[in-house]
CSV table of C-alpha atoms and ligand atoms in Angstrom, one decimal:
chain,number,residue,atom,x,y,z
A,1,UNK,CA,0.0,0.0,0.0
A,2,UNK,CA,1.7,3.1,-1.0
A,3,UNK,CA,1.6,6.4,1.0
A,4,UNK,CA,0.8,9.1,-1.4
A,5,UNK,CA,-2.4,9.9,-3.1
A,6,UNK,CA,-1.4,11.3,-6.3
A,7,UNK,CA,-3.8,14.1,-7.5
A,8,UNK,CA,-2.9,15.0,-11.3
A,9,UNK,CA,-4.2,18.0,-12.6
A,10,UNK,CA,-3.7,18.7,-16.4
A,11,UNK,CA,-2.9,21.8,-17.8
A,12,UNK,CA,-5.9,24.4,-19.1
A,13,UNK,CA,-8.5,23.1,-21.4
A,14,UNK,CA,-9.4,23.0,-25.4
A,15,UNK,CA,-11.2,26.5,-25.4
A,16,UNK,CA,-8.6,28.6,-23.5
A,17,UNK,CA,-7.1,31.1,-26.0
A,18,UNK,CA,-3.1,31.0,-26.4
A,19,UNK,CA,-1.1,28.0,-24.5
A,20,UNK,CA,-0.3,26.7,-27.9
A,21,UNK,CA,2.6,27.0,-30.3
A,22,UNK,CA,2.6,30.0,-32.2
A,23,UNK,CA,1.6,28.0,-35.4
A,24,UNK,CA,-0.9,26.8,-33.1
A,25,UNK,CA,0.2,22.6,-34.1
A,26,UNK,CA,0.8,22.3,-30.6
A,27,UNK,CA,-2.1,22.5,-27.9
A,28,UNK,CA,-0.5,22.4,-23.8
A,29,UNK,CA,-4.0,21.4,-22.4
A,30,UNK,CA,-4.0,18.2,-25.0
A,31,UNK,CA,0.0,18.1,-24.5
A,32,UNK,CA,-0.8,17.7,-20.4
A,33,UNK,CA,-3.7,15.1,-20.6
A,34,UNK,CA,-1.9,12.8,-22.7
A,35,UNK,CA,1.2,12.7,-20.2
A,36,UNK,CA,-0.9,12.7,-17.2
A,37,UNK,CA,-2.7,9.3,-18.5
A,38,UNK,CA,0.4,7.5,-19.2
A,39,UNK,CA,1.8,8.9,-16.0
A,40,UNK,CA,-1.6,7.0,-14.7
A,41,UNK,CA,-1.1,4.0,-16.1
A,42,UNK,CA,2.1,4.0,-14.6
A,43,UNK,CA,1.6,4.8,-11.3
A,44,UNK,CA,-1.7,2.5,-11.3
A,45,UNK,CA,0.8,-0.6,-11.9
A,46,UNK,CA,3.0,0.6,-8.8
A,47,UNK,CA,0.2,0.6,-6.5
A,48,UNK,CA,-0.9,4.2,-6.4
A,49,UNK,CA,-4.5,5.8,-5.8
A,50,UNK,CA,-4.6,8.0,-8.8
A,51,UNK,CA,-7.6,10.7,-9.1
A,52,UNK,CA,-7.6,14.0,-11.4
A,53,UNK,CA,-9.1,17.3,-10.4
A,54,UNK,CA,-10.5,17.3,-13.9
A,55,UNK,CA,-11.0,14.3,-16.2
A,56,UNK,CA,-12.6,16.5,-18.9
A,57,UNK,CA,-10.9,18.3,-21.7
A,58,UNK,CA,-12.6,21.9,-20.8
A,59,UNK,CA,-11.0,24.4,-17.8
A,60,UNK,CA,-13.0,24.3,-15.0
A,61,UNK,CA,-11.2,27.1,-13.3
A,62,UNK,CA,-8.0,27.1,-10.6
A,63,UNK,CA,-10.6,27.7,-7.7
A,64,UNK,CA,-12.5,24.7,-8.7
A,65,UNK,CA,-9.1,22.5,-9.1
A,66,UNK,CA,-7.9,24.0,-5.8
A,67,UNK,CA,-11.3,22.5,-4.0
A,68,UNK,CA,-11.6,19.3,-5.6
A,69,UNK,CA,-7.9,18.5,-4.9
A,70,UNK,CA,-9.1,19.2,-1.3
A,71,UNK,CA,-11.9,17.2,-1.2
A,72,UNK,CA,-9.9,14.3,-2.9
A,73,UNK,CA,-7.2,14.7,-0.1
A,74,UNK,CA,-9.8,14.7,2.1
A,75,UNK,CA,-11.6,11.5,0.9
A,76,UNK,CA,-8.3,9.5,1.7
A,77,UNK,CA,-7.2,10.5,4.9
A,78,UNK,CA,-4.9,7.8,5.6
A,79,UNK,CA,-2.8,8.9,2.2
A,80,UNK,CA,-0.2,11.5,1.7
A,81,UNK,CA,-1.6,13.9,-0.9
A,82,UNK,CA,0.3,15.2,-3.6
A,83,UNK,CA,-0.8,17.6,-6.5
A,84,UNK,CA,1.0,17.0,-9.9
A,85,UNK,CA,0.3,19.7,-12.6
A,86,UNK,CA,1.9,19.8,-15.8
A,87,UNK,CA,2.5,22.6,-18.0
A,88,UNK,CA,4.1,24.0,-21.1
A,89,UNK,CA,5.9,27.3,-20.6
A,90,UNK,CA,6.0,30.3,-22.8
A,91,UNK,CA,8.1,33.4,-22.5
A,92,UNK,CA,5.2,35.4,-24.5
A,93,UNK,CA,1.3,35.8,-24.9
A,94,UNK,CA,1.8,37.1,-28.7
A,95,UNK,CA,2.2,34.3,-30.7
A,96,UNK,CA,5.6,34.5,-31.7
A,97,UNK,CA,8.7,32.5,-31.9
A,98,UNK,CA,10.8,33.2,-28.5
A,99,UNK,CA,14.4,32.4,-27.4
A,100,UNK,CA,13.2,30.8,-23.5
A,101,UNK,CA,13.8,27.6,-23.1
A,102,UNK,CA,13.9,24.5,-20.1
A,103,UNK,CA,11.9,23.3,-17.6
A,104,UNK,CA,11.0,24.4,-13.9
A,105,UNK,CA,9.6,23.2,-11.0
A,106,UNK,CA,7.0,25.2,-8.9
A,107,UNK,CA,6.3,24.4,-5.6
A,108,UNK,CA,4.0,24.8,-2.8
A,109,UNK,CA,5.2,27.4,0.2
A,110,UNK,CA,7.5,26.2,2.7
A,111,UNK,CA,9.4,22.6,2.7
A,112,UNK,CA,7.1,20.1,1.8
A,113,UNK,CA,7.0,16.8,-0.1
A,114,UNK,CA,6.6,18.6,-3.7
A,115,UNK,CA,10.0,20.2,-2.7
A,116,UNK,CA,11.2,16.4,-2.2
A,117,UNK,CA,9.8,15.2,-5.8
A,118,UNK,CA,11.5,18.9,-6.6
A,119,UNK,CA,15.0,17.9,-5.7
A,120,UNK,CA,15.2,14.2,-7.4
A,121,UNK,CA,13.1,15.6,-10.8
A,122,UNK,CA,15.4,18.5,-11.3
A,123,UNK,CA,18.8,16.1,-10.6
A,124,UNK,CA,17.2,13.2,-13.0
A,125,UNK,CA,17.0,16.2,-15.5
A,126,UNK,CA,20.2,17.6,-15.5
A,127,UNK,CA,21.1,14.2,-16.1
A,128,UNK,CA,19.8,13.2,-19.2
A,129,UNK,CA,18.5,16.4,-20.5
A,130,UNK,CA,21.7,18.5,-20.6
A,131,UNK,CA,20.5,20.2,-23.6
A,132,UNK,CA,17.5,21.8,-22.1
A,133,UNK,CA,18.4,24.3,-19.3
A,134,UNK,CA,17.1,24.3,-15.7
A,135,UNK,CA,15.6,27.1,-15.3
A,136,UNK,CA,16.2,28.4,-11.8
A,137,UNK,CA,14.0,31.3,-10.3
A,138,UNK,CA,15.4,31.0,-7.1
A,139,UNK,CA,18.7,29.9,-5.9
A,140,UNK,CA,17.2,27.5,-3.1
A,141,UNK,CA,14.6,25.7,-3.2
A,142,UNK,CA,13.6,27.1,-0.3
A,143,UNK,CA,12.3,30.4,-1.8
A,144,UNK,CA,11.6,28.1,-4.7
A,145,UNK,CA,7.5,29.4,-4.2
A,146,UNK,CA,5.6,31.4,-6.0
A,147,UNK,CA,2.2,30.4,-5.0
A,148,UNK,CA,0.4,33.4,-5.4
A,149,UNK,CA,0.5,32.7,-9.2
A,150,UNK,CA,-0.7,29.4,-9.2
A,151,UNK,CA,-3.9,28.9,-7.2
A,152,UNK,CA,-3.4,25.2,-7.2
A,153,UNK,CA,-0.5,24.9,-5.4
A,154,UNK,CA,-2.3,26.9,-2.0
A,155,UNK,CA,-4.9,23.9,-1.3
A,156,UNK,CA,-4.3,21.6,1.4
A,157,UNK,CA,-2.0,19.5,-0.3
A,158,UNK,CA,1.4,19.5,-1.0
A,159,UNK,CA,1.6,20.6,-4.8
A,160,UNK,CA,4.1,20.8,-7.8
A,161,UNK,CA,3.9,22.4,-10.9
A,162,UNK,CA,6.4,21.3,-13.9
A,163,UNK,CA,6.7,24.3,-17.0
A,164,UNK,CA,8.0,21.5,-18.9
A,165,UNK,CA,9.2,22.8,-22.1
A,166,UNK,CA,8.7,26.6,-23.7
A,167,UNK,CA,5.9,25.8,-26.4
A,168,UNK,CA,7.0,28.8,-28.2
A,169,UNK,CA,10.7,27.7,-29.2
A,170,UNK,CA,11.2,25.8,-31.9
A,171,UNK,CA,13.9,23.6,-29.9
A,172,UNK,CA,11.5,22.7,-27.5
A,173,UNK,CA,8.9,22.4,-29.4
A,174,UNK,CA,10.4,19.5,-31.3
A,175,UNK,CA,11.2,17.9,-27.8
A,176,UNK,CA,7.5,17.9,-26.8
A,177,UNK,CA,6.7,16.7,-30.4
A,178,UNK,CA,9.1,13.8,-30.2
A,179,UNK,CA,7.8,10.6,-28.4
A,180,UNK,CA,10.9,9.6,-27.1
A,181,UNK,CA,11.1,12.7,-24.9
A,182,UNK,CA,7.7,12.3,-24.0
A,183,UNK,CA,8.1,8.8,-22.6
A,184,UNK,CA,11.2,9.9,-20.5
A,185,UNK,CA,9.5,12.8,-18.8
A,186,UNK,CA,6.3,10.6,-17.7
A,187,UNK,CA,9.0,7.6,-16.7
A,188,UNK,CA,11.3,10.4,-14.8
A,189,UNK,CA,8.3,12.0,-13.3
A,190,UNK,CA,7.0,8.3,-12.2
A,191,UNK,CA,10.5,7.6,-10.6
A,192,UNK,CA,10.6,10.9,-8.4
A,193,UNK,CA,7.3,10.3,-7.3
A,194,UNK,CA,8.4,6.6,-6.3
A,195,UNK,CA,11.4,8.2,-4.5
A,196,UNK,CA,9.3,10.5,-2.8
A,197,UNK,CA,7.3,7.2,-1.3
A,198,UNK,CA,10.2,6.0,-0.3
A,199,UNK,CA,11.4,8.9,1.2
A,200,UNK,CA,7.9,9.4,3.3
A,201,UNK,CA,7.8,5.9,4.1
A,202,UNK,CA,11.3,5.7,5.4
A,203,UNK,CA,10.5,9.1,7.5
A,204,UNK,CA,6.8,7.6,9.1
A,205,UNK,CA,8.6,4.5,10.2
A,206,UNK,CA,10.9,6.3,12.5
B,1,ZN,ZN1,0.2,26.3,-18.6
């Protein structure tokens, strides 16, 4: 029986304007779902409760998220909750080709388990993604929090929120685009999340 309730929460929905490429081939709310169910699948086989704070493909709002992820967390008391949301970044709301690239990790305030999953997503990167840069907004992870942006990560939950990816780069872009990169992000974000069981585990049998 593992530990942590896993609460995924995919990125946006099909009707919000932008979060696409700026040819538009590339949509971050269809981009999100598709990770999330592999990432399901996954997870499911190791022996997680999985739910979603949306299982549809429209945005039902960040307050909405932010309550259902409570009231999940709240349906399974004896589990650990733990939001994952997963995004595209963009360095522009014109649609234009931009120069940003990487990924970042957003967490919730304070040290929590998302700053756990944090630490052994953002080493796993650097490992095998040298050519994408880590994006770092803050030089540790303790001030790594900038929740007043992202309404999800202030439930009652420990949340994390990947910008995986600048959808409006052409370098990236062809990362997202390419399966192979796909398939290492859900397995990477799979394994941190298995490392963060073990690290909670290890901690509650003390
Ligand atoms: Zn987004």
């Amino acid at each position: 029986m593992k530990r942590l309730l896993i609460i995924l929460d995919p990125a946006h929905g099909e009707e919000v304007e932008g979060k696409r490429s700026p040819d538009g081939r590339h949509r971050e709310y269809r981009w999100s779902r598709e990770r999330l169910k592999q990432i399901e699948l996954l997870l499911t086989a190791c022996g997680y409760t999985v739910v979603w704070t949306n299982t549809t493909d429209a945005e039902i709002g960040l307050t909405k998220r932010k309550n259902v992820a409570t009231q999940l967390g709240k349906q399974h008391p004896d589990l650990v909750p733990l939001l994952v949301s997963l995004h595209n970044d963009a360095s522009g709301v014109t649609p234009e080709w931009r120069q940003a690239r990487g990924v970042s990790v957003w967490t919730s305030k304070g040290r929590t388990t998302s700053d756990i999953f944090a630490d052994y997503f953002i080493q796993r990167i650097q490992e095998w993604m040298p050519e994408v840069q880590r994006r770092i907004y803050s030089p540790t992870y303790l001030d790594r929090d900038f929740e007043n942006d992202f309404t999800v990560l202030m439930g009652d939950y420990s949340a994390l929120l990947i910008e995986c990816g600048f959808q409006d780069n052409r370098e990236d872009l062809s990362l997202l685009e390419d399966p192979k990169f796909c398939k290492r992000i859900e397995d990477r974000i799979v394994d941190s999340i298995e490392d963060c069981e073990n690290y909670i585990t290890q901690k509650l049998s003390k």
